[in-house]
Tab-separated table of C-alpha atoms and ligand atoms in Angstrom:
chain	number	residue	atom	x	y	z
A	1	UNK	CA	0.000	0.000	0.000
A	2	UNK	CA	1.045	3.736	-0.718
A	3	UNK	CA	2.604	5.886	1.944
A	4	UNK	CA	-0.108	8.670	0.710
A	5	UNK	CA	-3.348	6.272	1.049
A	6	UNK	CA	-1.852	5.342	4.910
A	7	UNK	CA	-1.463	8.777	5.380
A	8	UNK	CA	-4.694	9.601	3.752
A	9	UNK	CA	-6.559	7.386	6.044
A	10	UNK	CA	-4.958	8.387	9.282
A	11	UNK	CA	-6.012	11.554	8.647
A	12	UNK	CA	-9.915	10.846	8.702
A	13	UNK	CA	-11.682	12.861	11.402
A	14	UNK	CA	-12.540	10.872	15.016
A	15	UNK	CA	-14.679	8.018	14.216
A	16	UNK	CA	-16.445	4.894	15.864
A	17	UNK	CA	-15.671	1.778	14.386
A	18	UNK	CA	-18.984	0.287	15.522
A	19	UNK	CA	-20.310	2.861	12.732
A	20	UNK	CA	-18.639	0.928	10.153
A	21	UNK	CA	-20.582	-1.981	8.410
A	22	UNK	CA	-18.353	-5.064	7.543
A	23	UNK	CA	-18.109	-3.643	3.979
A	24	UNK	CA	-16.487	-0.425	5.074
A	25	UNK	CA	-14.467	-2.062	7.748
A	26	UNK	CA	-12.724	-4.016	4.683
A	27	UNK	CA	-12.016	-1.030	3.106
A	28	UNK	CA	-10.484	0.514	6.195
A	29	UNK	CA	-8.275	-2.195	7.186
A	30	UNK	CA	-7.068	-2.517	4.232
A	31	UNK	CA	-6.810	0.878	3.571
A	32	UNK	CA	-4.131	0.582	6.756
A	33	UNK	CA	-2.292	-1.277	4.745
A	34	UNK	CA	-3.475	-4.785	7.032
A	35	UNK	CA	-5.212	-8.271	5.610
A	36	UNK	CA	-8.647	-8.385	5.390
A	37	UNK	CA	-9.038	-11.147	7.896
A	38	UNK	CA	-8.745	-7.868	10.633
A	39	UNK	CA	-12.049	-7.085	9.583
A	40	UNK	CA	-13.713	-10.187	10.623
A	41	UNK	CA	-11.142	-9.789	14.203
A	42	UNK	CA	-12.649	-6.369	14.661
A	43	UNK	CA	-16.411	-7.034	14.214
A	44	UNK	CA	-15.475	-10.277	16.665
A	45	UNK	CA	-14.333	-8.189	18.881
A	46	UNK	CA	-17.178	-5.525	18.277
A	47	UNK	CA	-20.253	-8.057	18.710
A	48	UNK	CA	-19.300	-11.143	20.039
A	49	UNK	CA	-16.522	-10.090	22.872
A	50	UNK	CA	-18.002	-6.707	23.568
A	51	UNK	CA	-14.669	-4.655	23.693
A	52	UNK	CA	-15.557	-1.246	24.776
A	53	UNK	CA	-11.879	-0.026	24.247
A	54	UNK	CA	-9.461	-0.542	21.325
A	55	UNK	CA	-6.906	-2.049	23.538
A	56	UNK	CA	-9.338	-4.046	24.718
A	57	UNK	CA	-8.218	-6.353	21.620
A	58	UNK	CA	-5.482	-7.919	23.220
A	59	UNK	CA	-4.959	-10.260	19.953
A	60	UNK	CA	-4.551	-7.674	17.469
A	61	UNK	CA	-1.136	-6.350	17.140
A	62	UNK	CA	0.137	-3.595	19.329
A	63	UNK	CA	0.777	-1.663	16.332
A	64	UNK	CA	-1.991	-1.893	14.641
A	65	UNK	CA	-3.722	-0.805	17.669
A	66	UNK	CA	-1.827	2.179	17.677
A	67	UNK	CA	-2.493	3.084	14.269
A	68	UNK	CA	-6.090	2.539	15.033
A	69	UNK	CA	-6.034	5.147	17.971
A	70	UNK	CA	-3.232	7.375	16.038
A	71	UNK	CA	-6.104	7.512	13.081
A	72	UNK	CA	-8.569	8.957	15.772
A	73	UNK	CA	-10.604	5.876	15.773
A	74	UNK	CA	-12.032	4.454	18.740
A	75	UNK	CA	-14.566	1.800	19.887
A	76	UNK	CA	-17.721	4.146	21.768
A	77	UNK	CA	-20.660	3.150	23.538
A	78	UNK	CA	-23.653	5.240	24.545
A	79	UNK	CA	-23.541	5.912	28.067
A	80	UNK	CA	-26.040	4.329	30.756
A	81	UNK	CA	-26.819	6.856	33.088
A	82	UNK	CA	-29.813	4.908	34.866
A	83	UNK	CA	-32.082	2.085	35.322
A	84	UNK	CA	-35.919	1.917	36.791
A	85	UNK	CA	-37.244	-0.990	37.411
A	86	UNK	CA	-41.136	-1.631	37.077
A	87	UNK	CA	-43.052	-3.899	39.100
A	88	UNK	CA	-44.306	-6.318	36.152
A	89	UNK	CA	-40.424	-7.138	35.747
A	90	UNK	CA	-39.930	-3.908	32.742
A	91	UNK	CA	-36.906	-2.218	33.075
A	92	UNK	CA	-35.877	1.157	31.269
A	93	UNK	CA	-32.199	2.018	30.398
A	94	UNK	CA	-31.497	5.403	29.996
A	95	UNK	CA	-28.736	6.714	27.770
A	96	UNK	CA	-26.639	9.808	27.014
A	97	UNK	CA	-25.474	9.609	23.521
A	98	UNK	CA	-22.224	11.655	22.525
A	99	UNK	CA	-23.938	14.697	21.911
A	100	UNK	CA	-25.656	14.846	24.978
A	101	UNK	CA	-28.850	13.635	23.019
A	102	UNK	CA	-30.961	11.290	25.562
A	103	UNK	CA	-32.341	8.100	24.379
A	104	UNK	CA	-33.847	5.213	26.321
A	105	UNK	CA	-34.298	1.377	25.623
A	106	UNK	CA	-36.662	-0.751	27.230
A	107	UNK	CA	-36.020	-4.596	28.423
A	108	UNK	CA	-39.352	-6.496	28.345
A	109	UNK	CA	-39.392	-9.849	30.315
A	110	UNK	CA	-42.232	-12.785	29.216
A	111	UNK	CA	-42.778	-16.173	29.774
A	112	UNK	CA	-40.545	-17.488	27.075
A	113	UNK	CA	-38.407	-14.339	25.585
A	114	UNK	CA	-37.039	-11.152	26.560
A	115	UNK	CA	-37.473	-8.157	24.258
A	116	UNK	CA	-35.418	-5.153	24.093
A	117	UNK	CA	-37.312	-2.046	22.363
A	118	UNK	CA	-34.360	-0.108	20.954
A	119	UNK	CA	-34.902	3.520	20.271
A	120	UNK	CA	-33.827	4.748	16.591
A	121	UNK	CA	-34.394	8.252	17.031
A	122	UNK	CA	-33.554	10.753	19.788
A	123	UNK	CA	-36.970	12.300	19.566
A	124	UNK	CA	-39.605	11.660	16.771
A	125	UNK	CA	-40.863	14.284	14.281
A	126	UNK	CA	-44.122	12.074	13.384
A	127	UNK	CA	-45.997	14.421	16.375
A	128	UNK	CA	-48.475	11.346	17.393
A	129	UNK	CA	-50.363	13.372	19.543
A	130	UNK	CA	-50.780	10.166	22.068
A	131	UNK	CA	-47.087	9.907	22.379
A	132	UNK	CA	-45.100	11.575	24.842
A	133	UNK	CA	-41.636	11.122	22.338
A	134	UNK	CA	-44.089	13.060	19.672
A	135	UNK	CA	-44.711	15.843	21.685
A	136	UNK	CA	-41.207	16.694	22.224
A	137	UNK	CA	-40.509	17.098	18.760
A	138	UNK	CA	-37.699	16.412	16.157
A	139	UNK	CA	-34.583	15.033	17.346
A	140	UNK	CA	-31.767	13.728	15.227
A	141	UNK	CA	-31.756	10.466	14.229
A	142	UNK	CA	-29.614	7.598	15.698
A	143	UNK	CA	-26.397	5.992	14.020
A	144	UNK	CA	-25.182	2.411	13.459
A	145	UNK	CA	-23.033	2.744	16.599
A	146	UNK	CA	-25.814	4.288	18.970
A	147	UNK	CA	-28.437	1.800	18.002
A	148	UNK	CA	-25.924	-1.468	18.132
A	149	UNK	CA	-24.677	0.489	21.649
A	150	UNK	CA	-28.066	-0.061	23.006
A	151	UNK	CA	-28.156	-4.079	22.599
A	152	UNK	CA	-24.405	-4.024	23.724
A	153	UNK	CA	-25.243	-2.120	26.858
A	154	UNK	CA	-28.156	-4.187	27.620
A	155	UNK	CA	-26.702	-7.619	26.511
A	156	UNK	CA	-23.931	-6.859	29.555
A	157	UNK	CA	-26.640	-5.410	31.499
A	158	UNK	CA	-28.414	-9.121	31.320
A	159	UNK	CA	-25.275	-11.229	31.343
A	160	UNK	CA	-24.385	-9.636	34.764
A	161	UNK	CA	-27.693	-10.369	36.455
A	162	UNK	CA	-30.014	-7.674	35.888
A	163	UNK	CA	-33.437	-9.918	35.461
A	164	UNK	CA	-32.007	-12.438	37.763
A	165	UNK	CA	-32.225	-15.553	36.134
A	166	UNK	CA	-32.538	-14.494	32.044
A	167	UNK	CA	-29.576	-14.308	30.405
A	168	UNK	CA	-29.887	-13.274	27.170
A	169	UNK	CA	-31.964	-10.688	25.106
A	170	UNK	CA	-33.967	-13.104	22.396
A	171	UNK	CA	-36.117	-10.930	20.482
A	172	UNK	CA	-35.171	-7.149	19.632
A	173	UNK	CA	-38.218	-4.885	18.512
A	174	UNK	CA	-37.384	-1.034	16.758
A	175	UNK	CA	-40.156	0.406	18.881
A	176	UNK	CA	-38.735	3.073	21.169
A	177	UNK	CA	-37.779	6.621	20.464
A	178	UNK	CA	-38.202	7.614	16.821
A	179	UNK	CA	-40.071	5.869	13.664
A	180	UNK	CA	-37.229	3.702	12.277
A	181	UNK	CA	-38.285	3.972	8.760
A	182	UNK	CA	-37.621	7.863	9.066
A	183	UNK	CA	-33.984	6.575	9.390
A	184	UNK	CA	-33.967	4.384	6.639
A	185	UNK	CA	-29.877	3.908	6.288
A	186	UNK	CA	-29.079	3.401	9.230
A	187	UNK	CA	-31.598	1.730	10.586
A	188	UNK	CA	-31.021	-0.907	7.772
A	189	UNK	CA	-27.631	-1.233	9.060
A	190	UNK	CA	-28.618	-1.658	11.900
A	191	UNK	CA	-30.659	-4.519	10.736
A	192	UNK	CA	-28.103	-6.276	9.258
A	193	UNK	CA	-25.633	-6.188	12.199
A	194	UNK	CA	-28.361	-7.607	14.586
A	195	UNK	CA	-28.866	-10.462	11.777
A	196	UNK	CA	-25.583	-11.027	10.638
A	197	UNK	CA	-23.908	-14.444	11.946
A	198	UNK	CA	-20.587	-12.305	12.354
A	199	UNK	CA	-22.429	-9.415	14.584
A	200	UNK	CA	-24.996	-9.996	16.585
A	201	UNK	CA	-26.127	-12.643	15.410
A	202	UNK	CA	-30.263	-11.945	15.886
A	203	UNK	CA	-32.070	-14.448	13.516
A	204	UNK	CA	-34.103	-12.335	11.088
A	205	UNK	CA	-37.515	-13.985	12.706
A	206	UNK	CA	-36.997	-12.223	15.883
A	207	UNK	CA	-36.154	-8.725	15.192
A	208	UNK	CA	-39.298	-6.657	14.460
A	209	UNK	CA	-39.410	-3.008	12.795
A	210	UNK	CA	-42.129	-1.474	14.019
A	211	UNK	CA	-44.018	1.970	11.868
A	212	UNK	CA	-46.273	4.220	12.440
A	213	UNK	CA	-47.020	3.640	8.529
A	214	UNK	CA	-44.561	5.180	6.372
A	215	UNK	CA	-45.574	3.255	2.992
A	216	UNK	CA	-42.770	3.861	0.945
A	217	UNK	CA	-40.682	2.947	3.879
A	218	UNK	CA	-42.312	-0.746	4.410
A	219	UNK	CA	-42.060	-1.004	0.509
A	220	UNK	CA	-38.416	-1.039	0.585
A	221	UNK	CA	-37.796	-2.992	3.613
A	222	UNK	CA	-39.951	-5.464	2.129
A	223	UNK	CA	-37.239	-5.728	-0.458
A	224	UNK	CA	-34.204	-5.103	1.691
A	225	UNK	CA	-34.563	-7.258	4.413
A	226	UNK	CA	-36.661	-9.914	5.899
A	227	UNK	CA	-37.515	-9.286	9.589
A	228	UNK	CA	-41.077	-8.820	10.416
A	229	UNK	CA	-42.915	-6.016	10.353
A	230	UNK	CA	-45.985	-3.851	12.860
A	231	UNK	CA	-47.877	-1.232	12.206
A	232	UNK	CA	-49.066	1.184	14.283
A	233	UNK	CA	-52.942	1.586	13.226
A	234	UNK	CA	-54.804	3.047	16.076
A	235	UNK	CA	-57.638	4.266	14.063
A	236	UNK	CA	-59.973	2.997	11.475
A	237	UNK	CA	-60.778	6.124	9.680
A	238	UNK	CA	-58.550	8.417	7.648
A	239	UNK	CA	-60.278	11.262	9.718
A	240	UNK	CA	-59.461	9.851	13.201
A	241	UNK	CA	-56.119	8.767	12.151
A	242	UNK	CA	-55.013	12.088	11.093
A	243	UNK	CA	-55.960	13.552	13.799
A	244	UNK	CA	-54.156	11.413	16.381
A	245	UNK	CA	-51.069	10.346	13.589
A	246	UNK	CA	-50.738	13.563	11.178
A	247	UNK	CA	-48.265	11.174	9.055
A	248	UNK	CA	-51.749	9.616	7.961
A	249	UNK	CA	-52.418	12.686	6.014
A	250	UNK	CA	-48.963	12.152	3.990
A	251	UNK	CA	-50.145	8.252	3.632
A	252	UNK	CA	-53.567	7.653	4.289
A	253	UNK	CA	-54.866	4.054	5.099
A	254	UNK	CA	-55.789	3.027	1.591
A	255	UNK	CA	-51.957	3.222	0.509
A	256	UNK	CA	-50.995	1.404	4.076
A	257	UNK	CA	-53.297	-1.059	3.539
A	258	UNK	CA	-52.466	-2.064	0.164
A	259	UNK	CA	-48.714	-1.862	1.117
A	260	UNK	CA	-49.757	-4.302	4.185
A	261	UNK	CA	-51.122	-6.843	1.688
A	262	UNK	CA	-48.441	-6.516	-0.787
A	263	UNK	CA	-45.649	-6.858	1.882
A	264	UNK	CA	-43.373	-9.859	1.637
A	265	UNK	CA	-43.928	-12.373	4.810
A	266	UNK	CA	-41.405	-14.953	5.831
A	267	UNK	CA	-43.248	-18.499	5.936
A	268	UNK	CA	-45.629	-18.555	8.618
A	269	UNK	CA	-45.085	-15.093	9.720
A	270	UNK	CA	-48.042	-12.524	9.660
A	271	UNK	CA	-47.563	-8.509	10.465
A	272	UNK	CA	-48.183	-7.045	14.057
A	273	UNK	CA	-51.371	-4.583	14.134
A	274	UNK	CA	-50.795	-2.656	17.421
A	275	UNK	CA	-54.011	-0.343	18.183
A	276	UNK	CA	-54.061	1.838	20.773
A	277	UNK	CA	-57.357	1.960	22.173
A	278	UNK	CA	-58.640	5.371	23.586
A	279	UNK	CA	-61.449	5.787	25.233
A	280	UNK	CA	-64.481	7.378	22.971
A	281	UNK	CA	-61.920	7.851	20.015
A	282	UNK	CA	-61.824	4.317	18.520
A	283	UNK	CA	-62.820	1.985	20.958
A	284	UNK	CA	-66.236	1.616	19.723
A	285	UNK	CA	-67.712	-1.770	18.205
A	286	UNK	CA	-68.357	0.441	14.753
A	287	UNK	CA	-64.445	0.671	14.863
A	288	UNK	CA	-63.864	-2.941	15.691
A	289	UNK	CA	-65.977	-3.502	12.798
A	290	UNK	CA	-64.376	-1.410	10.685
A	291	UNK	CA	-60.873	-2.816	11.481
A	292	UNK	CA	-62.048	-6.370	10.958
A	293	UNK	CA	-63.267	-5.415	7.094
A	294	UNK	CA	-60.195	-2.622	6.422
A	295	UNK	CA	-57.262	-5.912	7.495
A	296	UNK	CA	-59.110	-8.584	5.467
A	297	UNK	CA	-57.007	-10.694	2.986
A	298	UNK	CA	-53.748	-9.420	5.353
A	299	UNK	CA	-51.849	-12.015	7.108
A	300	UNK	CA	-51.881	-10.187	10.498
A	301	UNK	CA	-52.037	-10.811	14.403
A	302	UNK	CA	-53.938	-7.355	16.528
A	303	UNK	CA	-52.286	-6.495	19.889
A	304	UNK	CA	-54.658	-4.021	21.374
A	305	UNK	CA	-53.374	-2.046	24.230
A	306	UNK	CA	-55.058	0.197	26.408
A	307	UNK	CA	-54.006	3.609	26.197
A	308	UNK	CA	-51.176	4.558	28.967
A	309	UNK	CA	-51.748	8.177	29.132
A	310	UNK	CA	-49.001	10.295	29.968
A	311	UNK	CA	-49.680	13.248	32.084
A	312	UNK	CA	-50.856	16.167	30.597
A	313	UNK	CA	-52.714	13.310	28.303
A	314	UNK	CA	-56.164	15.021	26.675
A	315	UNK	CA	-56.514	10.538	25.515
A	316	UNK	CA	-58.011	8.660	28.241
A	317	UNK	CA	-57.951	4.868	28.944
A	318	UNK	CA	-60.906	3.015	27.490
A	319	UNK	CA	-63.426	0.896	30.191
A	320	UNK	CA	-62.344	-2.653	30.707
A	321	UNK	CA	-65.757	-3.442	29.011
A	322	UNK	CA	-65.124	-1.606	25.600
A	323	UNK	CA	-61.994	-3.566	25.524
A	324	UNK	CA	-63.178	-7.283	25.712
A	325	UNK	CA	-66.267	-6.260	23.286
A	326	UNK	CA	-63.621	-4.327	21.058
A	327	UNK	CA	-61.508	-8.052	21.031
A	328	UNK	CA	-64.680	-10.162	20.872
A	329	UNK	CA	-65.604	-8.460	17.576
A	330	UNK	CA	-62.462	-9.217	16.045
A	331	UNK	CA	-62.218	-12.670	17.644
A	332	UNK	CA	-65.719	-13.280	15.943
A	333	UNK	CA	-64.538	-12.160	12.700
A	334	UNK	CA	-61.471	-15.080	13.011
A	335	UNK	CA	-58.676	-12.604	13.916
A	336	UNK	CA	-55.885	-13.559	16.376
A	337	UNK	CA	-56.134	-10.799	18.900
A	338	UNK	CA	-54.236	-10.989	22.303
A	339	UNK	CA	-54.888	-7.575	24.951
A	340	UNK	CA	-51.333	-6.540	25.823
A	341	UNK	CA	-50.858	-4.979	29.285
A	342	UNK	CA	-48.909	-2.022	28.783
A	343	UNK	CA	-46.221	-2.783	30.656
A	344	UNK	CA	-44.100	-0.517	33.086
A	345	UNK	CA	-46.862	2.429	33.278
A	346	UNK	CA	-44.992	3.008	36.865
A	347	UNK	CA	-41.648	3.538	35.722
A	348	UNK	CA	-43.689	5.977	32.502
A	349	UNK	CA	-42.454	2.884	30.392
A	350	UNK	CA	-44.622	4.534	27.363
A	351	UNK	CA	-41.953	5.729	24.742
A	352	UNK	CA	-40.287	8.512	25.377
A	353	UNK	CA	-41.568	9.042	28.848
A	354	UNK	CA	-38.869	8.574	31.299
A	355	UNK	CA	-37.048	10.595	29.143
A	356	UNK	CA	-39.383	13.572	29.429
A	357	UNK	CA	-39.003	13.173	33.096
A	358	UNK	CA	-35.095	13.311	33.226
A	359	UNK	CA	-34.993	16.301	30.938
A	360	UNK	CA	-37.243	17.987	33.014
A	361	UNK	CA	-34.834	17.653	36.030
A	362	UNK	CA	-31.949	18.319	34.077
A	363	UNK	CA	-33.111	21.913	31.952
A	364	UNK	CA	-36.234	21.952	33.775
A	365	UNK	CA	-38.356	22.004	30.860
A	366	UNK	CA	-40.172	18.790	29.547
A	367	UNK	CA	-43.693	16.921	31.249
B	401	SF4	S1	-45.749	6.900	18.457
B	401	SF4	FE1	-43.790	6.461	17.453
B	401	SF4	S2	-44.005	7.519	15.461
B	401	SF4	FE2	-45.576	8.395	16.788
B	401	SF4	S3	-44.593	10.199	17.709
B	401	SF4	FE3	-44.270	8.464	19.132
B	401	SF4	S4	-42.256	7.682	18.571
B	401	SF4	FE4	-42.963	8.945	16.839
C-alpha cells in the first residue's frame, strides 16, 4: 500500500468503528495497509466479545492498535446513566449519547423471551399526539453505533444479572424513540448487524421493525430485508387517524393497507397490528368492525393495548368493558387478537416518557 493512502486514512476525522458496516471495515483495514481477515477480528471483537476499548483487543497487534487510535478511531458506547425498574419485571435504560442527546431502551421480560425495544431516534418528528416522544418534537436520528450500543449495553446489562435468572436478550423490537423507517440507512444497518452471523447474530424472525405507517418505507424494507414487520394503526378512519397520527395525512390508510397486503412475509409469519385503544376515540364496536373489514385478505395478528396516558394526556384509557367487546368483535370475525398490558406504566415505560421526566430535572423544561 502507498505511503499517501496510509497517510490519507490516518487523517480521517474521530470516528467509531462500531459505525462501520463489515463492507467499510474491509475497506479501512485494508486501507491501513493490514489483511482483510482484521475485519472479521474487529467485528469479533465488536459483537461477540463486547470490547468497549481498542486495547481491549489484546490479539490484534500492538501496532496496529496504535495506528487505530493514532487515526482517531475508537470503539464508543452510549452511556447508561440509569435504570428503573417496574413492578411487572420492565426495566428502562437510559442513555446519554455523545452529543448529549438522551435516548432510552426498554427490556421487556415474558414467559418465554425477553425483548429489548431499541430507540432509533432521539426524539420523533411524526408528532403522534398520544405519544409523549411526539410531543417533544424532532430530534436527530440515531447511528449504526448508537443503536448497536443499546443491545451491547443491555446484553452486559443481562449477562451480569439484571433480570435475575434471564440471560440473554432473544427478540429485539425497533419500537422506542423515533419511527425507524424515518432513518432508513441506518436503521437498515442496523438490521443487518443484529442479523448477521458475524455481529450480533439476531435471527431475522426475531427482530421486528415497528411503523407508524410510512408506505414507501415498508415497501423497501420489504425488499431489503426480511424481519417482520408492525404497524401502528390506532384508528380505522382516515379522519381519526389524522388527527391522532398527522403522518396519515402524507399516507392515508388506503396506501398502508395495500402496502400491508403486498408486503413480503417470511413463511408462517403474519404482520403485528398494534391499536391503541382510547377511550371514545376508537374503541367503539363500529371501529372494531371497521378494522375487521379494512385488514381482510392481510396475514396479520392485533395487539390491542389500552391507552397509557401520559400526564398532561387530553386521551383517556378506554373501560375494561369496551376492551373485551372491542376483542370479541375481532375474535368473531377469526382474527388472532391478544390484549397486551402495557407494561411498566410506573416507571412511565410509554416511549419517550422517562425521558421527558429526566430532561425535566436536568433543563427543567419537559412533562
Ligand atoms: S408513536 Fe412512534 S411515530 Fe408516533 S410520535 Fe411516538 S415515537 Fe414517533
Amino acid at each position: 500500500m502507498s505511503r499517501n493512502r496510509k497517510q490519507a486514512a490516518l487523517t480521517k476525522k474521530s470516528r467509531n468503528l462500531k459505525d462501520f458496516t463489515y463492507d467499510e471495515l474491509l475497506d479501512l483495514v485494508s486501507g491501513l495497509g493490514e489483511k482483510p481477515y482484521r475485519a472479521a477480528q474487529l467485528y469479533g471483537w465488536f459483537f461477540k466479545k463486547g470490547a468497549r476499548a481498542i486495547d481491549e483487543m489484546t490479539d490484534i497487534s500492538k501496532v496496529f492498535r496504535n495506528t487505530l487510535k493514532q487515526g482517531s478511531y475508537y470503539i464508543g458506547l452510549p452511556a447508561l446513566t440509569g435504570t428503573k425498574h417496574s413492578g411487572d419485571g420492565t426495566v428502562k435504560l437510559l442513555f446519554e449519547l455523545e452529543d448529549r442527546e438522551r435516548i432510552e431502551s426498554v427490556l421487556i421480560p415474558e414467559e418465554k423471551r425477553l425483548t429489548l425495544c431499541v430507540s432509533t431516534q432521539a426524539g420523533c418528528a411524526l408528532g403522534c399526539s398520544f405519544c409523549m416522544t411526539g410531543m417533544y418534537g424532532p430530534g436527530r436520528n440515531l447511528i449504526l453505533s448508537e443503536m448497536t450500543g443499546e443491545v451491547h449495553v443491555a446484553t452486559g446489562l443481562v449477562k451480569e444479572g439484571l433480570l435475575k435468572d434471564i440471560k440473554r436478550i432473544t427478540n429485539v423490537v425497533l419500537m422506542g424513540m423515533g419511527e425507524p423507517l424515518a432513518n432508513y440507512e441506518e436503521v437498515l444497518k442496523f438490521i443487518n448487524v443484529l442479523t448477521d452471523p458475524k455481529g450480533l447474530g439476531f435471527s431475522s424472525g426475531k427482530v421486528t421493525v415497528s411503523t407508524a405507517g410510512l408506505t414507501p418505507g415498508i415497501k423497501r424494507l420489504g425488499r431489503d430485508a426480511s424481519v417482520n414487520l408492525a404497524v401502528s394503526l390506532n384508528a380505522t378512519t382516515d379522519q381519526v387517524r389524522s388527527q391522532i397520527m398527522p403522518i396519515n395525512k402524507k399516507y392515508p390508510l388506503g396506501g398502508l393497507l395495500a402496502a400491508l397486503m403486498a408486503y413480503p412475509l417470511r413463511r408462517g409469519k403474519r404482520i403485528t397490528i398494534e391499536y391503541v385503544l382510547m377511550k371514545d376515540l376508537n374503541d367503539t364496536p363500529e371501529d372494531a368492525r371497521r378494522l375487521a373489514r379494512l385488514l381482510r385478505g392481510i396475514p396479520t395478528k392485533i395487539n390491542l393495548i389500552a391507552l397509557n396516558p401520559p400526564p398532561g394526556s387530553p386521551f383517556k384509557r378506554p373501560e375494561t368493558e369496551c376492551i373485551g367487546a372491542f376483542r370479541k368483535i375481532l375474535m368473531e370475525a377469526h382474527y388472532d387478537v391478544i390484549v397486551r398490558a402495557s407494561r411498566g406504566s410506573d416507571i412511565m415505560a410509554a416511549c419517550g416518557q422517562l425521558r421527558g421526566r429526566e430532561q425535566k430535572a436536568l433543563t427543567g423544561k419537559g412533562a
